[in-house]
PDB file of C-alpha atoms in Angstrom:
ATOM      1  CA  MET A   1      17.000  43.087 -54.580  1.00 67.00           C
ATOM      2  CA  ASN A   2      20.543  42.662 -53.300  1.00 82.00           C
ATOM      3  CA  GLU A   3      19.406  43.872 -49.918  1.00 85.00           C
ATOM      4  CA  LEU A   4      16.691  41.214 -49.733  1.00 82.00           C
ATOM      5  CA  ARG A   5      19.140  38.518 -50.739  1.00 83.00           C
ATOM      6  CA  GLN A   6      21.514  39.566 -48.001  1.00 86.00           C
ATOM      7  CA  LEU A   7      18.629  39.591 -45.527  1.00 84.00           C
ATOM      8  CA  TYR A   8      17.378  36.085 -46.414  1.00 85.00           C
ATOM      9  CA  ARG A   9      20.762  34.416 -46.927  1.00 88.00           C
ATOM     10  CA  PRO A  10      21.325  33.697 -43.154  1.00 88.00           C
ATOM     11  CA  LEU A  11      17.820  32.196 -42.976  1.00 90.00           C
ATOM     12  CA  LEU A  12      18.460  29.701 -45.792  1.00 91.00           C
ATOM     13  CA  PRO A  13      20.043  26.962 -43.577  1.00 92.00           C
ATOM     14  CA  LEU A  14      17.163  27.291 -41.109  1.00 93.00           C
ATOM     15  CA  ALA A  15      14.611  26.928 -43.912  1.00 94.00           C
ATOM     16  CA  ALA A  16      16.440  23.864 -45.296  1.00 95.00           C
ATOM     17  CA  ALA A  17      16.540  22.188 -41.868  1.00 96.00           C
ATOM     18  CA  THR A  18      12.831  22.915 -41.394  1.00 96.00           C
ATOM     19  CA  ALA A  19      12.019  21.398 -44.794  1.00 97.00           C
ATOM     20  CA  VAL A  20      14.010  18.238 -44.001  1.00 97.00           C
ATOM     21  CA  LEU A  21      12.339  17.837 -40.602  1.00 96.00           C
ATOM     22  CA  LEU A  22       8.878  18.366 -42.102  1.00 96.00           C
ATOM     23  CA  SER A  23       9.501  15.751 -44.792  1.00 95.00           C
ATOM     24  CA  VAL A  24      10.737  13.223 -42.192  1.00 93.00           C
ATOM     25  CA  TRP A  25       7.707  13.980 -40.047  1.00 92.00           C
ATOM     26  CA  MET A  26       5.339  13.444 -42.995  1.00 92.00           C
ATOM     27  CA  LEU A  27       7.027  10.132 -43.828  1.00 90.00           C
ATOM     28  CA  LEU A  28       6.610   8.957 -40.234  1.00 87.00           C
ATOM     29  CA  LEU A  29       2.956  10.005 -40.193  1.00 88.00           C
ATOM     30  CA  ASN A  30       2.359   7.963 -43.345  1.00 86.00           C
ATOM     31  CA  GLY A  31       3.708   4.854 -41.646  1.00 83.00           C
ATOM     32  CA  VAL A  32       7.192   4.527 -43.083  1.00 82.00           C
ATOM     33  CA  GLY A  33       9.190   2.286 -40.776  1.00 75.00           C
ATOM     34  CA  ALA A  34       6.169   1.152 -38.792  1.00 77.00           C
ATOM     35  CA  ALA A  35       6.400  -2.464 -39.899  1.00 77.00           C
ATOM     36  CA  VAL A  36       9.339  -4.484 -38.669  1.00 75.00           C
ATOM     37  CA  GLN A  37      10.417  -7.402 -40.825  1.00 78.00           C
ATOM     38  CA  TRP A  38      12.545  -9.970 -39.084  1.00 79.00           C
ATOM     39  CA  PRO A  39      14.821 -12.263 -41.074  1.00 82.00           C
ATOM     40  CA  ASP A  40      13.800 -15.891 -41.218  1.00 83.00           C
ATOM     41  CA  MET A  41      15.332 -18.031 -38.502  1.00 79.00           C
ATOM     42  CA  PRO A  42      17.240 -21.099 -39.658  1.00 77.00           C
ATOM     43  CA  ALA A  43      15.504 -24.307 -38.699  1.00 74.00           C
ATOM     44  CA  ARG A  44      17.033 -26.005 -35.677  1.00 72.00           C
ATOM     45  CA  ALA A  45      17.613 -29.680 -35.641  1.00 66.00           C
ATOM     46  CA  GLN A  46      15.221 -31.295 -33.195  1.00 67.00           C
ATOM     47  CA  ALA A  47      16.997 -33.746 -30.948  1.00 63.00           C
ATOM     48  CA  PRO A  48      14.851 -36.651 -29.833  1.00 64.00           C
ATOM     49  CA  LEU A  49      13.848 -36.401 -26.206  1.00 64.00           C
ATOM     50  CA  ALA A  50      15.465 -38.922 -23.949  1.00 63.00           C
ATOM     51  CA  GLN A  51      12.847 -41.309 -22.660  1.00 63.00           C
ATOM     52  CA  ALA A  52      12.989 -42.304 -19.038  1.00 61.00           C
ATOM     53  CA  PRO A  53      12.954 -46.023 -18.420  1.00 63.00           C
ATOM     54  CA  ALA A  54       9.471 -47.184 -17.637  1.00 61.00           C
ATOM     55  CA  GLU A  55       9.839 -48.520 -14.114  1.00 70.00           C
ATOM     56  CA  ALA A  56       6.995 -49.536 -11.970  1.00 69.00           C
ATOM     57  CA  VAL A  57       6.539 -46.667  -9.531  1.00 75.00           C
ATOM     58  CA  THR A  58       4.549 -47.429  -6.438  1.00 81.00           C
ATOM     59  CA  PRO A  59       2.929 -44.466  -4.724  1.00 83.00           C
ATOM     60  CA  VAL A  60       4.061 -43.781  -1.189  1.00 86.00           C
ATOM     61  CA  ALA A  61       1.321 -43.841   1.405  1.00 86.00           C
ATOM     62  CA  PRO A  62       0.948 -40.580   3.348  1.00 85.00           C
ATOM     63  CA  PRO A  63       2.053 -40.763   6.982  1.00 82.00           C
ATOM     64  CA  GLN A  64      -0.516 -41.234   9.685  1.00 85.00           C
ATOM     65  CA  LEU A  65      -1.725 -38.215  11.619  1.00 82.00           C
ATOM     66  CA  GLN A  66      -0.196 -39.482  14.852  1.00 83.00           C
ATOM     67  CA  GLU A  67       3.273 -39.188  13.319  1.00 81.00           C
ATOM     68  CA  TYR A  68       2.824 -35.399  13.339  1.00 80.00           C
ATOM     69  CA  GLN A  69       2.090 -35.295  17.074  1.00 80.00           C
ATOM     70  CA  GLN A  70       5.627 -34.202  17.912  1.00 75.00           C
ATOM     71  CA  VAL A  71       5.230 -31.148  15.681  1.00 74.00           C
ATOM     72  CA  TRP A  72       2.389 -29.596  17.637  1.00 71.00           C
ATOM     73  CA  LEU A  73       3.643 -30.661  21.076  1.00 74.00           C
ATOM     74  CA  THR A  74       7.150 -29.186  20.964  1.00 72.00           C
ATOM     75  CA  PRO A  75       7.843 -25.477  21.240  1.00 66.00           C
ATOM     76  CA  LEU A  76       8.368 -23.895  17.878  1.00 69.00           C
ATOM     77  CA  PHE A  77       9.677 -20.408  18.643  1.00 74.00           C
ATOM     78  CA  GLN A  78       9.350 -19.990  22.399  1.00 71.00           C
ATOM     79  CA  ALA A  79      10.375 -22.394  25.138  1.00 70.00           C
ATOM     80  CA  ASN A  80       7.209 -21.681  27.128  1.00 72.00           C
ATOM     81  CA  ARG A  81       4.898 -22.426  24.209  1.00 64.00           C
ATOM     82  CA  GLN A  82       2.108 -24.833  25.106  1.00 66.00           C
ATOM     83  CA  PRO A  83      -0.421 -26.544  22.878  1.00 63.00           C
ATOM     84  CA  ASP A  84      -3.784 -24.868  22.636  1.00 66.00           C
ATOM     85  CA  ALA A  85      -6.489 -26.298  24.832  1.00 67.00           C
ATOM     86  CA  ALA A  86      -9.110 -28.088  22.775  1.00 61.00           C
ATOM     87  CA  ASN A  87     -12.077 -26.203  24.149  1.00 52.00           C
ATOM     88  CA  ALA A  88     -10.404 -23.192  25.739  1.00 55.00           C
ATOM     89  CA  ALA A  89     -12.843 -20.521  26.672  1.00 54.00           C
ATOM     90  CA  ALA A  90     -12.295 -17.367  24.746  1.00 54.00           C
ATOM     91  CA  GLY A  91     -10.956 -14.528  26.840  1.00 52.00           C
ATOM     92  CA  THR A  92     -13.825 -12.821  28.571  1.00 52.00           C
ATOM     93  CA  PHE A  93     -13.636  -9.087  28.266  1.00 54.00           C
ATOM     94  CA  ASP A  94     -16.207  -6.533  29.208  1.00 63.00           C
ATOM     95  CA  ALA A  95     -17.638  -4.705  26.269  1.00 67.00           C
ATOM     96  CA  ALA A  96     -15.689  -1.529  25.685  1.00 69.00           C
ATOM     97  CA  PRO A  97     -17.694   1.663  26.106  1.00 76.00           C
ATOM     98  CA  LEU A  98     -18.554   3.369  22.856  1.00 78.00           C
ATOM     99  CA  LEU A  99     -16.643   6.392  21.641  1.00 82.00           C
ATOM    100  CA  ASP A 100     -19.485   7.746  19.517  1.00 81.00           C
ATOM    101  CA  SER A 101     -19.864  10.765  21.770  1.00 84.00           C
ATOM    102  CA  LEU A 102     -16.221  11.882  21.397  1.00 87.00           C
ATOM    103  CA  VAL A 103     -14.837  14.042  18.613  1.00 88.00           C
ATOM    104  CA  LEU A 104     -11.151  14.797  18.099  1.00 90.00           C
ATOM    105  CA  THR A 105     -11.046  18.575  17.742  1.00 91.00           C
ATOM    106  CA  GLY A 106      -7.322  19.230  17.745  1.00 91.00           C
ATOM    107  CA  ILE A 107      -3.788  17.972  18.236  1.00 92.00           C
ATOM    108  CA  VAL A 108      -1.040  20.060  19.800  1.00 92.00           C
ATOM    109  CA  ALA A 109       2.413  18.760  18.941  1.00 88.00           C
ATOM    110  CA  ALA A 110       5.410  20.430  20.543  1.00 86.00           C
ATOM    111  CA  GLN A 111       8.965  19.109  20.635  1.00 84.00           C
ATOM    112  CA  GLN A 112       8.483  16.764  23.595  1.00 86.00           C
ATOM    113  CA  VAL A 113       4.750  16.953  24.332  1.00 89.00           C
ATOM    114  CA  ARG A 114       1.780  15.819  22.289  1.00 91.00           C
ATOM    115  CA  VAL A 115      -1.719  16.659  23.501  1.00 94.00           C
ATOM    116  CA  ALA A 116      -5.022  15.539  21.995  1.00 93.00           C
ATOM    117  CA  LEU A 117      -8.020  17.846  22.354  1.00 92.00           C
ATOM    118  CA  LEU A 118     -11.361  16.026  22.520  1.00 91.00           C
ATOM    119  CA  LYS A 119     -14.951  17.144  22.928  1.00 90.00           C
ATOM    120  CA  ASP A 120     -17.919  14.995  23.895  1.00 87.00           C
ATOM    121  CA  ASN A 121     -21.556  15.492  22.910  1.00 86.00           C
ATOM    122  CA  THR A 122     -22.303  17.395  26.140  1.00 87.00           C
ATOM    123  CA  GLY A 123     -19.790  20.066  25.117  1.00 86.00           C
ATOM    124  CA  GLU A 124     -17.177  19.130  27.717  1.00 90.00           C
ATOM    125  CA  ALA A 125     -13.622  19.570  26.436  1.00 91.00           C
ATOM    126  CA  LEU A 126     -10.873  17.101  27.351  1.00 89.00           C
ATOM    127  CA  SER A 127      -7.133  17.350  26.835  1.00 92.00           C
ATOM    128  CA  LEU A 128      -5.058  14.182  27.134  1.00 92.00           C
ATOM    129  CA  LYS A 129      -1.397  13.325  26.719  1.00 92.00           C
ATOM    130  CA  GLU A 130      -0.120   9.991  25.440  1.00 91.00           C
ATOM    131  CA  GLY A 131      -0.607   7.291  28.085  1.00 90.00           C
ATOM    132  CA  GLN A 132      -3.482   9.029  29.898  1.00 92.00           C
ATOM    133  CA  MET A 133      -6.908   7.434  30.354  1.00 91.00           C
ATOM    134  CA  LEU A 134     -10.272   8.807  29.353  1.00 89.00           C
ATOM    135  CA  PRO A 135     -12.966   8.851  32.068  1.00 85.00           C
ATOM    136  CA  ASN A 136     -14.715   5.909  30.362  1.00 85.00           C
ATOM    137  CA  GLY A 137     -11.622   3.660  30.597  1.00 87.00           C
ATOM    138  CA  TRP A 138     -10.051   4.091  27.150  1.00 90.00           C
ATOM    139  CA  LEU A 139      -6.270   4.585  27.112  1.00 92.00           C
ATOM    140  CA  LEU A 140      -4.760   7.134  24.727  1.00 92.00           C
ATOM    141  CA  GLU A 141      -1.971   5.020  23.269  1.00 93.00           C
ATOM    142  CA  ARG A 142      -0.610   7.116  20.409  1.00 92.00           C
ATOM    143  CA  ILE A 143      -1.078  10.585  18.977  1.00 92.00           C
ATOM    144  CA  GLY A 144      -0.395  10.937  15.252  1.00 91.00           C
ATOM    145  CA  GLU A 145      -0.424  14.017  13.052  1.00 89.00           C
ATOM    146  CA  ARG A 146      -4.133  13.786  12.192  1.00 90.00           C
ATOM    147  CA  HIS A 147      -5.416  10.917  14.363  1.00 92.00           C
ATOM    148  CA  ILE A 148      -5.218   9.293  17.793  1.00 93.00           C
ATOM    149  CA  GLU A 149      -5.298   5.610  18.738  1.00 94.00           C
ATOM    150  CA  LEU A 150      -7.324   4.536  21.768  1.00 92.00           C
ATOM    151  CA  VAL A 151      -7.124   1.104  23.439  1.00 92.00           C
ATOM    152  CA  ASN A 152      -9.525  -0.637  25.818  1.00 89.00           C
ATOM    153  CA  GLY A 153      -8.427  -4.229  26.458  1.00 84.00           C
ATOM    154  CA  PRO A 154      -8.233  -6.003  23.106  1.00 85.00           C
ATOM    155  CA  THR A 155     -10.286  -3.297  21.380  1.00 88.00           C
ATOM    156  CA  ARG A 156      -8.548  -0.562  19.402  1.00 90.00           C
ATOM    157  CA  GLN A 157     -10.155   2.456  17.849  1.00 90.00           C
ATOM    158  CA  THR A 158      -8.804   5.375  15.853  1.00 91.00           C
ATOM    159  CA  LEU A 159     -10.293   8.853  15.918  1.00 91.00           C
ATOM    160  CA  GLU A 160      -9.515  11.109  12.972  1.00 91.00           C
ATOM    161  CA  LEU A 161      -9.190  14.866  13.264  1.00 88.00           C
ATOM    162  CA  SER A 162     -12.407  16.343  11.932  1.00 77.00           C
ATOM    163  CA  THR A 163     -11.980  19.218   9.515  1.00 75.00           C
ATOM    164  CA  PRO A 164     -15.279  20.867   8.629  1.00 72.00           C
ATOM    165  CA  ARG A 165     -15.624  22.041   5.065  1.00 74.00           C
ATOM    166  CA  LEU A 166     -16.952  25.371   3.989  1.00 76.00           C
ATOM    167  CA  PRO A 167     -20.396  25.238   2.408  1.00 74.00           C
ATOM    168  CA  MET A 168     -20.469  25.536  -1.357  1.00 74.00           C
ATOM    169  CA  THR A 169     -22.681  28.478  -2.218  1.00 74.00           C
ATOM    170  CA  PHE A 170     -22.889  30.001  -5.629  1.00 68.00           C
ATOM    171  CA  PRO A 171     -23.853  33.659  -6.111  1.00 64.00           C
TER     172      PRO A 171
END
C-alpha cells in the first residue's frame, strides 16, 4: 500500500488541477457569466436646445446655365484642351479581324525575352515577341505569365493560356 501511495503522490497535483479545470468548464457550459449586468446610468440633466431666431430666409435662385459657359470653354487640365464638337462623328475604325481561330499554346519567358506560342485552326504555329504583329494586323502588346494582350486600333483582346484537363475516368 505504501508503494501505491508513493506512486500516486506526484500525480495528486495534476488530478487536482484537472478537477478544478473541469468544474470551471462545467460552470461555463451551464451559462455562468454569460449575462452581463451593467450598472444603471445616472440621469443627465437635459439642457434646453437653443432656438435659432426665426428670420425670413429667402431661397437663392440657381444661376443661369450661361453662367457656367466659362467652365466648359477653358482648359481644365491641358492647355490644348478643346470643347467637344456637338455632333462630332465617332472615330471610324475598320472592324478588327476576329481572333477565334487562334489559341495560345505556350509562353516562353527568359530573362530578357518573352515569346508567345500561338496556333491557328489550320494547325500553323506562330511565335511572336512583344511588339510584333500577327499576319491579320493584331499587335502583341504584352506577354503575361498565363495570358497575352493583343491590340488592333481601339480594340483590345486577351488570350489565356489553355491548359487541357485530364479526363475523369473511374475504374
